[in-house]
Coordinates of C-alpha atoms and ligand atoms in Angstrom, one line a residue:
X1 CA 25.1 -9.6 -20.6
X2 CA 23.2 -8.4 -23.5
X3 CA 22.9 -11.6 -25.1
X4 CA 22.4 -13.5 -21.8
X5 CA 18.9 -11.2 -21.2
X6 CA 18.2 -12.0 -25.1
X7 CA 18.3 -15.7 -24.0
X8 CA 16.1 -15.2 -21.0
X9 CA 13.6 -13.3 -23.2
X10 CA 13.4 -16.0 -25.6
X11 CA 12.5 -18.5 -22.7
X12 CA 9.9 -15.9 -21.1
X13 CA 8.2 -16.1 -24.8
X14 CA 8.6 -19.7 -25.2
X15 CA 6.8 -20.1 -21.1
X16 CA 4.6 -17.6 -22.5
X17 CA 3.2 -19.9 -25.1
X18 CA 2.8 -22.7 -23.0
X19 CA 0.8 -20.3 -20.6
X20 CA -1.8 -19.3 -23.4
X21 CA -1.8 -22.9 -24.8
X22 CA -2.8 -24.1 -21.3
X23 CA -5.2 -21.3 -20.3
X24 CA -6.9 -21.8 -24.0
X25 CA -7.2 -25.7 -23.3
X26 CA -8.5 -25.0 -19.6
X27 CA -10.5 -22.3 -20.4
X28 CA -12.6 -24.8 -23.5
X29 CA -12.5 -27.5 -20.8
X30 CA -14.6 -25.7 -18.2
X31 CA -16.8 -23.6 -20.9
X32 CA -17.8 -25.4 -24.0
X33 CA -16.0 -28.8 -24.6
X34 CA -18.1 -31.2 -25.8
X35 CA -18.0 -34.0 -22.9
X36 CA -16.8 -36.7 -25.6
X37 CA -13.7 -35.1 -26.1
X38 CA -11.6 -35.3 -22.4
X39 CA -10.0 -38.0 -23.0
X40 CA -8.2 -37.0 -25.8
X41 CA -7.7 -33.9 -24.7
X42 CA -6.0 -34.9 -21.5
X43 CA -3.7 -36.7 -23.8
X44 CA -2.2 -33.4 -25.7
X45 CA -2.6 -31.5 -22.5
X46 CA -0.4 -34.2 -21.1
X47 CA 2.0 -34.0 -23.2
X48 CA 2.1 -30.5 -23.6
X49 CA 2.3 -30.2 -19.9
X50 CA 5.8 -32.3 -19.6
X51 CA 7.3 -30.2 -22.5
X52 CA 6.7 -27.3 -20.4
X53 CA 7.9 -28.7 -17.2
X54 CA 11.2 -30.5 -19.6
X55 CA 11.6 -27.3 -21.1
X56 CA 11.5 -24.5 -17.4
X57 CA 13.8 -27.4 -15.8
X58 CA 16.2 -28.2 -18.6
X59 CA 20.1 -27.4 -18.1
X60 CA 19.9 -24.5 -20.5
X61 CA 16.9 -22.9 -18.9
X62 CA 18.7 -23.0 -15.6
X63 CA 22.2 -22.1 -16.4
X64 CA 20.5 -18.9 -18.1
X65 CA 18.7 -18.3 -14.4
X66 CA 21.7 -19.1 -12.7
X67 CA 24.0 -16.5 -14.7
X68 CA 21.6 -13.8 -14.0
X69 CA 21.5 -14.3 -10.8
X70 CA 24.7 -13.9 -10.1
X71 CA 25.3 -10.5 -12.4
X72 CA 21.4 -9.4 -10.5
X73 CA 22.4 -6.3 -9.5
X74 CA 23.1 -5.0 -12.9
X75 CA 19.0 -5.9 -14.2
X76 CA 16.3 -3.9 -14.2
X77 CA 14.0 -4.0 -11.4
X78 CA 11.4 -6.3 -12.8
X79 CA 13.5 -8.7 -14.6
X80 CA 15.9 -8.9 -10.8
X81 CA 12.6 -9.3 -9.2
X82 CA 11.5 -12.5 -11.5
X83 CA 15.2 -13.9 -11.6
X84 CA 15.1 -13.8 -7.8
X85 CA 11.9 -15.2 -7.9
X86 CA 13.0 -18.4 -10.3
X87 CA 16.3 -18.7 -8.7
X88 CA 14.5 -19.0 -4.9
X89 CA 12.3 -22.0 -6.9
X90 CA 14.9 -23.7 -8.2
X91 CA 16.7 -23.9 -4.9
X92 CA 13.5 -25.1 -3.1
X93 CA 12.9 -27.8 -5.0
X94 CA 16.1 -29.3 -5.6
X95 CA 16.2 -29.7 -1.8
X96 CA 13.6 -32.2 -2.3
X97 CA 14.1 -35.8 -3.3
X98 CA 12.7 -36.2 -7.0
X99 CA 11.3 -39.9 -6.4
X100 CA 9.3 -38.7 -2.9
X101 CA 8.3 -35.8 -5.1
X102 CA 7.1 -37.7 -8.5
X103 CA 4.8 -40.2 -6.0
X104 CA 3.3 -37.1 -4.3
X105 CA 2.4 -35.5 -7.4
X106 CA 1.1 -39.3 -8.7
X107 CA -1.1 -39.0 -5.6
X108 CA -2.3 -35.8 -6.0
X109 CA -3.2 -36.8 -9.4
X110 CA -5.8 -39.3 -8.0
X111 CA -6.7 -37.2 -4.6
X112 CA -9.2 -35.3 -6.3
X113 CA -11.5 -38.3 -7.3
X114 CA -11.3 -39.6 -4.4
X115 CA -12.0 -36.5 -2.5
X116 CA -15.2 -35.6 -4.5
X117 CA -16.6 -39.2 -3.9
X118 CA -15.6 -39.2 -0.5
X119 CA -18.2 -35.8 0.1
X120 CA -20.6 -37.4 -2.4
X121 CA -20.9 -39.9 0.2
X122 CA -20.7 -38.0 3.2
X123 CA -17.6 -41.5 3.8
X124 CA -14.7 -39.5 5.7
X125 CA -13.2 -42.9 6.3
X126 CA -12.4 -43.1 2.0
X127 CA -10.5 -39.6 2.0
X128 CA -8.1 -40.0 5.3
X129 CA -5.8 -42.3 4.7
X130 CA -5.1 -40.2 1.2
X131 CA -4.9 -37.1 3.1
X132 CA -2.7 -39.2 5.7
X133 CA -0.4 -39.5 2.7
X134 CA -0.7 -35.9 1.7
X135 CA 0.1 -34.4 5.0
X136 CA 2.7 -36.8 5.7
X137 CA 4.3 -35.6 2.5
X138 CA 4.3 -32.1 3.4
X139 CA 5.4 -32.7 6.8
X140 CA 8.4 -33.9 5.3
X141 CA 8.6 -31.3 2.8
X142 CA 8.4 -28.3 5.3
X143 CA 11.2 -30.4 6.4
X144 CA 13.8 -30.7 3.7
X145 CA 12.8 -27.2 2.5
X146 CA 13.8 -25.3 5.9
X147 CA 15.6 -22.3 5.6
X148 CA 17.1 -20.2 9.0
X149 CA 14.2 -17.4 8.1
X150 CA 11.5 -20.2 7.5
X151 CA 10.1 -23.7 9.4
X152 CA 7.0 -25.9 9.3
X153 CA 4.0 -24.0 8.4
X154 CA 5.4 -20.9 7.8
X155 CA 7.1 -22.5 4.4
X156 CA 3.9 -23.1 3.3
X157 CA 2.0 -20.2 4.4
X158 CA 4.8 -18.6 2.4
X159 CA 4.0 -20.6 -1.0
X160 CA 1.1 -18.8 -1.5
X161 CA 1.2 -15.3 0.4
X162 CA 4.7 -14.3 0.0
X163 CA 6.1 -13.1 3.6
X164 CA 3.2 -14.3 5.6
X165 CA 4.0 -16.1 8.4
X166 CA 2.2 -17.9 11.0
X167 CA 2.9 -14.5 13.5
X168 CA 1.2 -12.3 10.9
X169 CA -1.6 -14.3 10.4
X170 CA -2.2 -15.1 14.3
X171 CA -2.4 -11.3 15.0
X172 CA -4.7 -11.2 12.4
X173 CA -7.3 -13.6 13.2
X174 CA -6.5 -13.2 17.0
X175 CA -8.0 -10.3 16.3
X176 CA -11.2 -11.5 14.4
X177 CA -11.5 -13.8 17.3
X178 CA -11.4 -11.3 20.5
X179 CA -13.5 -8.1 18.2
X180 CA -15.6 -9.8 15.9
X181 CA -17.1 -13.2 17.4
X182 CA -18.5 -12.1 19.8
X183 CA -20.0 -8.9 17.3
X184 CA -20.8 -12.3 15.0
X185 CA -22.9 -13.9 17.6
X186 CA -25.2 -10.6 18.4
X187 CA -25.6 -9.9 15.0
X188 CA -26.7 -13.7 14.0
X189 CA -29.2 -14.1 16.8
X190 CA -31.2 -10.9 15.2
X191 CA -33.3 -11.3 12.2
X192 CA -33.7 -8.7 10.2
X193 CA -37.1 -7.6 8.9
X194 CA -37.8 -7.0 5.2
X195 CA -40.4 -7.7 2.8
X196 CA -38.6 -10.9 1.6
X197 CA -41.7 -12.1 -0.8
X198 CA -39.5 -12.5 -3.8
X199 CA -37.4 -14.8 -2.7
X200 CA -39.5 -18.0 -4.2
X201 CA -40.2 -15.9 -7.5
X202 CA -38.3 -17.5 -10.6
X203 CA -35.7 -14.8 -12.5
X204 CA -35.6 -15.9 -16.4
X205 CA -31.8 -16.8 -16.8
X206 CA -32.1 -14.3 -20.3
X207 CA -32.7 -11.1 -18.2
X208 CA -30.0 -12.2 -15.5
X209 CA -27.3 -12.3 -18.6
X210 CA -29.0 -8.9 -19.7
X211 CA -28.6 -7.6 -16.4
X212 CA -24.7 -8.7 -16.3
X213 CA -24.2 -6.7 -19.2
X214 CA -25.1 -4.0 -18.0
X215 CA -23.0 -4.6 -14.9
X216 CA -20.2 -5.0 -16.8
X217 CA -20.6 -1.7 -18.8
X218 CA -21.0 0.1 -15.1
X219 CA -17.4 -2.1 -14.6
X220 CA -16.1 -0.6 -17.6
X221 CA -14.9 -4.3 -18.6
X222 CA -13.5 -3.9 -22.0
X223 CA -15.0 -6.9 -24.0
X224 CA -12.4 -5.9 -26.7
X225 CA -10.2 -7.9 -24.8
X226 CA -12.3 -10.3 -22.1
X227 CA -15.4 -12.0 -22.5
X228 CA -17.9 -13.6 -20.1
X229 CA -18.9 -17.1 -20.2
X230 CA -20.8 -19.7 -18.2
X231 CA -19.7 -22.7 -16.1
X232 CA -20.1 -24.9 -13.3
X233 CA -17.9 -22.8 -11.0
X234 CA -17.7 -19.1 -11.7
X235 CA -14.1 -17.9 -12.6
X236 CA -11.2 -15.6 -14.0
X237 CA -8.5 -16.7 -16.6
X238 CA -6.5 -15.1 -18.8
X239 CA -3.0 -14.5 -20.0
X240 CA -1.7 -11.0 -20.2
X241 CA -3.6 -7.8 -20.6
X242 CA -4.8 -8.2 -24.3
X243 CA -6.9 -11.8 -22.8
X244 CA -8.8 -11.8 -19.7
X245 CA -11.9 -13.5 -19.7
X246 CA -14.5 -15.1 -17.1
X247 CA -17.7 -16.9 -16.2
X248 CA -20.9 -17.1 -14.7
X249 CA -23.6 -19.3 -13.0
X250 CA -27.4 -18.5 -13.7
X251 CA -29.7 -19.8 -10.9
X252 CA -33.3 -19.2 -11.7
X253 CA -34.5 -19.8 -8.0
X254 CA -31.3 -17.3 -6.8
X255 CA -30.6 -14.9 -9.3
X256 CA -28.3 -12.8 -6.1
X257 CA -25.9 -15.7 -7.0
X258 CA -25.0 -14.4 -10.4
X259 CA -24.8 -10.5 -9.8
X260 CA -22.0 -10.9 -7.1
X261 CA -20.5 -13.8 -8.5
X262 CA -20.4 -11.6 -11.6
X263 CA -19.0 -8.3 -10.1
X264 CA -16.4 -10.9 -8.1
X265 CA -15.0 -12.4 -11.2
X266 CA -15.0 -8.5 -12.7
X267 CA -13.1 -7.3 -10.1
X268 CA -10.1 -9.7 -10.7
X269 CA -10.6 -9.2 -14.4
X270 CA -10.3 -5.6 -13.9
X271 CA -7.1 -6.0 -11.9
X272 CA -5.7 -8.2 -14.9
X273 CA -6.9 -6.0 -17.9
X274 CA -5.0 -2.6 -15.6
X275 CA -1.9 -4.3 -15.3
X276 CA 0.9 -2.2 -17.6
X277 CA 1.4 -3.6 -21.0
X278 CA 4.6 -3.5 -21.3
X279 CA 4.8 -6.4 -18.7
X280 CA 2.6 -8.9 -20.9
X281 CA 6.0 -9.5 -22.2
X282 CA 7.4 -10.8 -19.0
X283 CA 6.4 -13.3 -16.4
X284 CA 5.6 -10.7 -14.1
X285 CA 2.3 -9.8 -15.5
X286 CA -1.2 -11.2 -13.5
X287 CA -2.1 -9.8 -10.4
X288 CA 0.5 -9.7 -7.4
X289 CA -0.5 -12.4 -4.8
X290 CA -4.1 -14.7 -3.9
X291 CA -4.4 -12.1 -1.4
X292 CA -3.8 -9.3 -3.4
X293 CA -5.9 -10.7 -5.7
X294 CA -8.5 -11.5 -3.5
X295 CA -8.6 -8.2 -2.0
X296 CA -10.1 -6.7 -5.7
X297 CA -12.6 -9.0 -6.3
X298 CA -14.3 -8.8 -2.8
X299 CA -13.8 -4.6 -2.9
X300 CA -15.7 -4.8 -6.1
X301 CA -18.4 -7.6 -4.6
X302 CA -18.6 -6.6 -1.3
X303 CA -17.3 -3.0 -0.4
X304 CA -19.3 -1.6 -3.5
X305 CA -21.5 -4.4 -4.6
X306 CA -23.4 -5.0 -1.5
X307 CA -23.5 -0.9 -0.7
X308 CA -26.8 1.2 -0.6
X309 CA -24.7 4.0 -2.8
X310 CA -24.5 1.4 -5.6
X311 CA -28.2 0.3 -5.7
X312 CA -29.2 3.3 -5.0
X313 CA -27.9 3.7 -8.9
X314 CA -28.6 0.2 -10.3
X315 CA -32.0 -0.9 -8.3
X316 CA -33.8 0.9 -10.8
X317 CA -32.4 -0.7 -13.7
X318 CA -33.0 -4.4 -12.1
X319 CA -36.7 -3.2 -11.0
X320 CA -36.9 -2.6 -14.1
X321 CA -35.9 -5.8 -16.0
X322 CA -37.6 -7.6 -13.8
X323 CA -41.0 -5.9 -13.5
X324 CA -43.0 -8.4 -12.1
X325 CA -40.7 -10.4 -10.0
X326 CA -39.7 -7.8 -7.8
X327 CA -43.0 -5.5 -7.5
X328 CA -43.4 -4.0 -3.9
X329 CA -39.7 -4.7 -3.4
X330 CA -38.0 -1.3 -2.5
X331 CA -34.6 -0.7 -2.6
X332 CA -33.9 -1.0 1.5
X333 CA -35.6 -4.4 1.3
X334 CA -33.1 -5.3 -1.4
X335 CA -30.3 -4.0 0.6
X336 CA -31.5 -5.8 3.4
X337 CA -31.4 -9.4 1.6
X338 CA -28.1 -8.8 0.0
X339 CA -26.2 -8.2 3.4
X340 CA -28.4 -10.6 5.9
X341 CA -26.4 -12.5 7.9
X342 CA -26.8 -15.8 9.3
X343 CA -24.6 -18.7 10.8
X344 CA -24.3 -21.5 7.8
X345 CA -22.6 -24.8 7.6
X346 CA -20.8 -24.2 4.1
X347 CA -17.9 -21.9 3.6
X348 CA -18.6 -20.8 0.1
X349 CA -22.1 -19.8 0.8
X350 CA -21.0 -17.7 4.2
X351 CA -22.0 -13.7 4.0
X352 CA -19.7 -11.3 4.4
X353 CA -19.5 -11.1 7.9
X354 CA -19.2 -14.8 9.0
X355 CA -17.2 -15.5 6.2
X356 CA -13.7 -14.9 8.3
X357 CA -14.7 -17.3 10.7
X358 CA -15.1 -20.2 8.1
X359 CA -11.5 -19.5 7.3
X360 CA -10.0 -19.3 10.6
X361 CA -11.3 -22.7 11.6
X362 CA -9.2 -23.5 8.8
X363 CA -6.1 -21.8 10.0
X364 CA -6.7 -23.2 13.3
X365 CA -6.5 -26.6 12.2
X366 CA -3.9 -26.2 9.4
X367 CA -1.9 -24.8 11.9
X368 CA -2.3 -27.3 14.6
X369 CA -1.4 -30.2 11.9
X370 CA 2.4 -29.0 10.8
X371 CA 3.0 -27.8 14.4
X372 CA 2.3 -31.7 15.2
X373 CA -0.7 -31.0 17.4
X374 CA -3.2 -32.6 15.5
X375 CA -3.2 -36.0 13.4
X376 CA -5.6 -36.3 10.5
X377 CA -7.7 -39.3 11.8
X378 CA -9.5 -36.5 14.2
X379 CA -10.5 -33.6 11.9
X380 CA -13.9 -34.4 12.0
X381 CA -14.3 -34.0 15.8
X382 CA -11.7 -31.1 16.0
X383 CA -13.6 -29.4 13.2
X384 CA -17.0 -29.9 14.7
X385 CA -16.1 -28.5 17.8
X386 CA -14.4 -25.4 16.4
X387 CA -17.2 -24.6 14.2
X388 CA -19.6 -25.0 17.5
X389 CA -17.3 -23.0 19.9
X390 CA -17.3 -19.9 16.9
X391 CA -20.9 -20.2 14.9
X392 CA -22.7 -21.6 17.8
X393 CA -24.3 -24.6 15.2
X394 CA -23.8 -28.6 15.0
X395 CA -22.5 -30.0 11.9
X396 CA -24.8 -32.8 10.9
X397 CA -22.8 -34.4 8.9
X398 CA -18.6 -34.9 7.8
X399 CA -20.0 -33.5 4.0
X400 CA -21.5 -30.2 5.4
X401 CA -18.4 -30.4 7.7
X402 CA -14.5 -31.6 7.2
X403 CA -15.0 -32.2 3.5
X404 CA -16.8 -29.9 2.4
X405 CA -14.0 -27.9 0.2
X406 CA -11.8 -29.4 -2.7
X407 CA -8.1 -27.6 -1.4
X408 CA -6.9 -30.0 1.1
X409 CA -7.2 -33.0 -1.4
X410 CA -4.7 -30.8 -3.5
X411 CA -2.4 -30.7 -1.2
X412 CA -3.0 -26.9 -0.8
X413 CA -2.5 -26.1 3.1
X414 CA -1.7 -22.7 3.6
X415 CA -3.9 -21.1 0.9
X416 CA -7.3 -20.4 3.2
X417 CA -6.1 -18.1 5.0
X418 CA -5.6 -15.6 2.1
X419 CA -9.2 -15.3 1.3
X420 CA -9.8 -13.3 4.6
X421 CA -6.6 -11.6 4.3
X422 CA -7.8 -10.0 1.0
X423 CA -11.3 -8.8 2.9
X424 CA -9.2 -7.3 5.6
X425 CA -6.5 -5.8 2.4
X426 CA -9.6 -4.5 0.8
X427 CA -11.2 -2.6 3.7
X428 CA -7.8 -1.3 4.6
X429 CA -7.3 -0.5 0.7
X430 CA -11.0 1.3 1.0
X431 CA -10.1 3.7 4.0
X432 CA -6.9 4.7 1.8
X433 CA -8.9 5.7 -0.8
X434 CA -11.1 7.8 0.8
X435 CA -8.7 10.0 1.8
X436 CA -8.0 10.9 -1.7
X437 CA -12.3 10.8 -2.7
X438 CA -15.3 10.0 -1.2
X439 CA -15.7 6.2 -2.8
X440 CA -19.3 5.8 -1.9
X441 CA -20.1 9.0 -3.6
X442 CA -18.6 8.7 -7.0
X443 CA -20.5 6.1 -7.8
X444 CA -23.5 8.1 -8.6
X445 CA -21.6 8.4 -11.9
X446 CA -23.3 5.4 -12.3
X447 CA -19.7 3.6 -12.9
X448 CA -16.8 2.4 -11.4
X449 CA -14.2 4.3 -13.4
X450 CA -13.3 6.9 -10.8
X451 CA -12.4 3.4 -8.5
X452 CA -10.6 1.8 -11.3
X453 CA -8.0 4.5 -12.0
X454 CA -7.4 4.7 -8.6
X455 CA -6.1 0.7 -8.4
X456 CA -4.3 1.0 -12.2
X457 CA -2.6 3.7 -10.7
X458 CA -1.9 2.4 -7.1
X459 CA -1.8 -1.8 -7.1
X460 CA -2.9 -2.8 -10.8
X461 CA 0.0 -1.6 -13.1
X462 CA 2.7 -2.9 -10.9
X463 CA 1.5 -6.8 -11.9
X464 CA 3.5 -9.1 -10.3
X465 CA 6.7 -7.2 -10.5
X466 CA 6.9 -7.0 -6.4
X467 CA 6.8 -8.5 -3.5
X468 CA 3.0 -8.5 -2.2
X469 CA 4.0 -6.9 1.1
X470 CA 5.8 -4.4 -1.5
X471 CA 2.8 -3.8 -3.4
X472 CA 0.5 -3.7 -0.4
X473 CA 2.4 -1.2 0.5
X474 CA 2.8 0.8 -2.5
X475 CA -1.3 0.8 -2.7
X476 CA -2.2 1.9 1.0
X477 CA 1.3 3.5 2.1
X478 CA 1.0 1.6 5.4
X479 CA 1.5 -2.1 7.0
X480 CA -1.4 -3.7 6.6
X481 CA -3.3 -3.4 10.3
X482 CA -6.4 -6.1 10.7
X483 CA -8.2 -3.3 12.8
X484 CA -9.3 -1.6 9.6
X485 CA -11.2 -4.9 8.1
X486 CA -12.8 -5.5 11.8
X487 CA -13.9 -1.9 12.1
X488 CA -15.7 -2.1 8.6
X489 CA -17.7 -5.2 9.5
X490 CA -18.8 -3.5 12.8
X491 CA -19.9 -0.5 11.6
X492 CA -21.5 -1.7 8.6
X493 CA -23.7 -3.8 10.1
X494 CA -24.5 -1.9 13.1
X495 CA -26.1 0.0 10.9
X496 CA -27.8 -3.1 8.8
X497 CA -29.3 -4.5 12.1
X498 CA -29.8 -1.2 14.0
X499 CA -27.8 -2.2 16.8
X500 CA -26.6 0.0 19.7
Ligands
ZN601 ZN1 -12.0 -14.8 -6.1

């Protein structure tokens, strides 16, 4: 037994390495590589890539995963959780024939392009008959990879929130549907009034990094081990505790962009950098699920980022940076811009409160395709009319409409719905910790530490070593109840837009 976990450790260390390899290759590749050098670098990362994938499917690595499986009852809890884990994997995949499988990964390797000039074009017509393909793939896949607990949607709903099904999720957003559209619609047709002036003033990019350093000292982001960047898309990566690093965007005409892009990115870099040590050895390190996931870095950007306590703190320090941009501007105005809310076309530019509703269209439609109620060739009308039924607005056009995000040309159906699931996690997460302090209030420490022990200690050490509904679990000592998240909205922005 001894020698068999030996084994296992030495393959964890080899995966390991290919991890950090790939994260370091990514990582230059979206930061600072020089823009002549792709092509050869998609040559080693190629062939990198198939040594890994040779190396986690090879006899040896299996026959190691399938011995431990069988003796699982003697492991320790994390390493039974990740041999469970591998085991449930392998089993999925060999259920699926590996020709249909190599020509769907050969098509997703193209999807992209074609997905991106597609919405470049606003030319739906380019990107069906490749999402045709794609769908039709997974249709079959759901298929082959049935289980007695698990059909259709659910499988994939389950592929990237692990025991969410199609049940949970419709209790969930039937209940964003029935309490909070309507709340939506009220709160949308209000404008709120604020002296606004500085919106067309132009923030120097310099004093917007200055200003993110300060936000990540109020973090308590230890640049001993993380760094901050800047690319096209702000993001988190990192391998273990000891390297967690992320990036920025600077907009000169938006300089809002960066602060909660920033404190987003810092609140999954936080959940890395907490994780226990001793797992960085494993492959149970990394945060516990998307959701889970998500559900930090929208506590950090929108639960505390976009509260008065926290500017109450910080306004002064941005006033003062930025002197003349923001003179006259007091902190309610501030407030006021950073939590306005307004019906909008694009998911990724949605505020707080309509954000949900972007994603259940999604889920809507997602759902209705692997339940065979909707074929491809009529998302654009489907999604028109969903997004005028819930946000009351005409989409102009397929580009501000049906392909407007990168996922489904991925392949990724079932991943959209755990963005709002981690908003509802982190409300619920924030009504749990209240009972133990008064959130708001300690952050006239000026810092989040008093927050950050309270996840380390609660969701952040336990990595990926559970099950998410485990770990949710472990963090809020309840089921997660979509009540909570709905309640939050409503009574935040009562407040915000004085409503009765
Ligand atoms: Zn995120």
């Amino acid at each position: 037994m001894d020698e068999l976990i030996q084994k296992y450790q030495a393959i964890r260390n080899k995966m390991l390495a290919y991890r950090f390899a790939s994260f370091i290759i990514n990582w230059d590749s979206n930061t600072e590589a020089p823009s002549g050098s792709f092509e050869a670098r998609s040559r080693h990362f190629g062939i990198l890539s198939e040594d890994s994938y040779k190396f986690s499917t090879s006899e040896e690595t299996l026959s190691v995963i399938e011995e431990l499986y069988k003796n699982r009852n003697s492991l320790d809890e994390v390493l039974k959780h990740e041999i469970v884990e591998a085991k449930t994997s392998i089993d999925k995949l060999k259920k699926v024939p590996m020709d249909e499988y190599v020509e769907y990964m050969t098509l997703l390797a193209k999807s992209e392009n074609i997905w991106a000039k597609a919405k470049n074009t606003n030319d739906w017509n380019l990107f069906e008959p490749i999402l045709e393909k794609i769908v039709a793939f997974l249709r079959k896949y759901v298929e082959y990879t049935k289980t007695p607990k698990l059909q259709g949607y659910n499988i994939l709903l389950d592929e990237y929130e692990k025991g969410m099904t199609q049940a949970d999720y419709d209790e969930f957003f039937n209940t964003i549907k029935t309490d909070l559209v309507p709340f939506v619609k009220e709160v949308t047709s209000k404008t709120l009034e604020y002296n606004n002036s500085f919106e067309s003033h132009k923030f120097p990019i310099e004093k917007q990094k200055e200003f993110m350093k300060y936000i990540m000292e109020v973090m308590d982001y230890d640049l001993t081990r993380g760094l901050m960047k800047e690319s096209e898309h702000p993001f988190t990566s990192g391998i273990g505790t000891t390297d967690v690093r992320v990036t920025n965007h600077y907009y000169e005409d938006n300089f809002i962009s960066s602060i909660f892009s920033g404190i987003h990115e810092l609140g999954h870099a936080t959940y890395e950098q907490q994780v226990d040590p001793e797992l960085d050895l494993t492959l149970s390190g990394g945060g516990g699920s998307m959701a889970l996931h998500e559900s930090q870095s929208r506590f950090y950007e929108n639960i505390i980022g976009r509260s008065k306590e926290f500017w109450k703190e910080h306004y002064p320090v941005l006033k003062d940076l930025f002197k003349k941009e923001l003179k006259g501007i007091k902190l309610d105005d501030f407030y006021k811009h950073i939590n306005k809310s307004t019906t909008s076309l694009i998911r990724t530019e949605a505020d707080e409160l309509t954000y949900p509703i972007h994603i259940m269209i999604r889920y809507d439609i997602e759902k209705a395709l692997f339940n065979n109620e909707l074929e491809v060739k009529d998302l654009p009308k489907v999604w028109k009319q969903k997004v005028k039924e819930y946000l009351n607005i005409e989409v102009p056009s397929d580009k501000e409409g049906v392909l407007q995000d990168v996922h489904w040309s991925g392949g990724m159906f079932g991943y959209f719905p755990t963005y709002a699931l981690g908003s509802a996690y982190a409300s619920q997460m924030f009504k749990v910790m209240n009972k133990d302090f008064n959130v708001f209030k300690s952050l006239s420490s000026k810092n989040t530490k008093e927050i950050n022990a309270w996840f380390k200690e609660n969701l952040h050490k336990y990595g990926s070593s559970k099950s998410p509904k485990d770990l949710f679990k472990l963090c809020t000592n309840q089921k997660f109840n979509p009540k909570h998240y709905v309640n939050y909205l409503i009574k935040k922005y009562t407040k915000i837009y004085n409503l009765k």
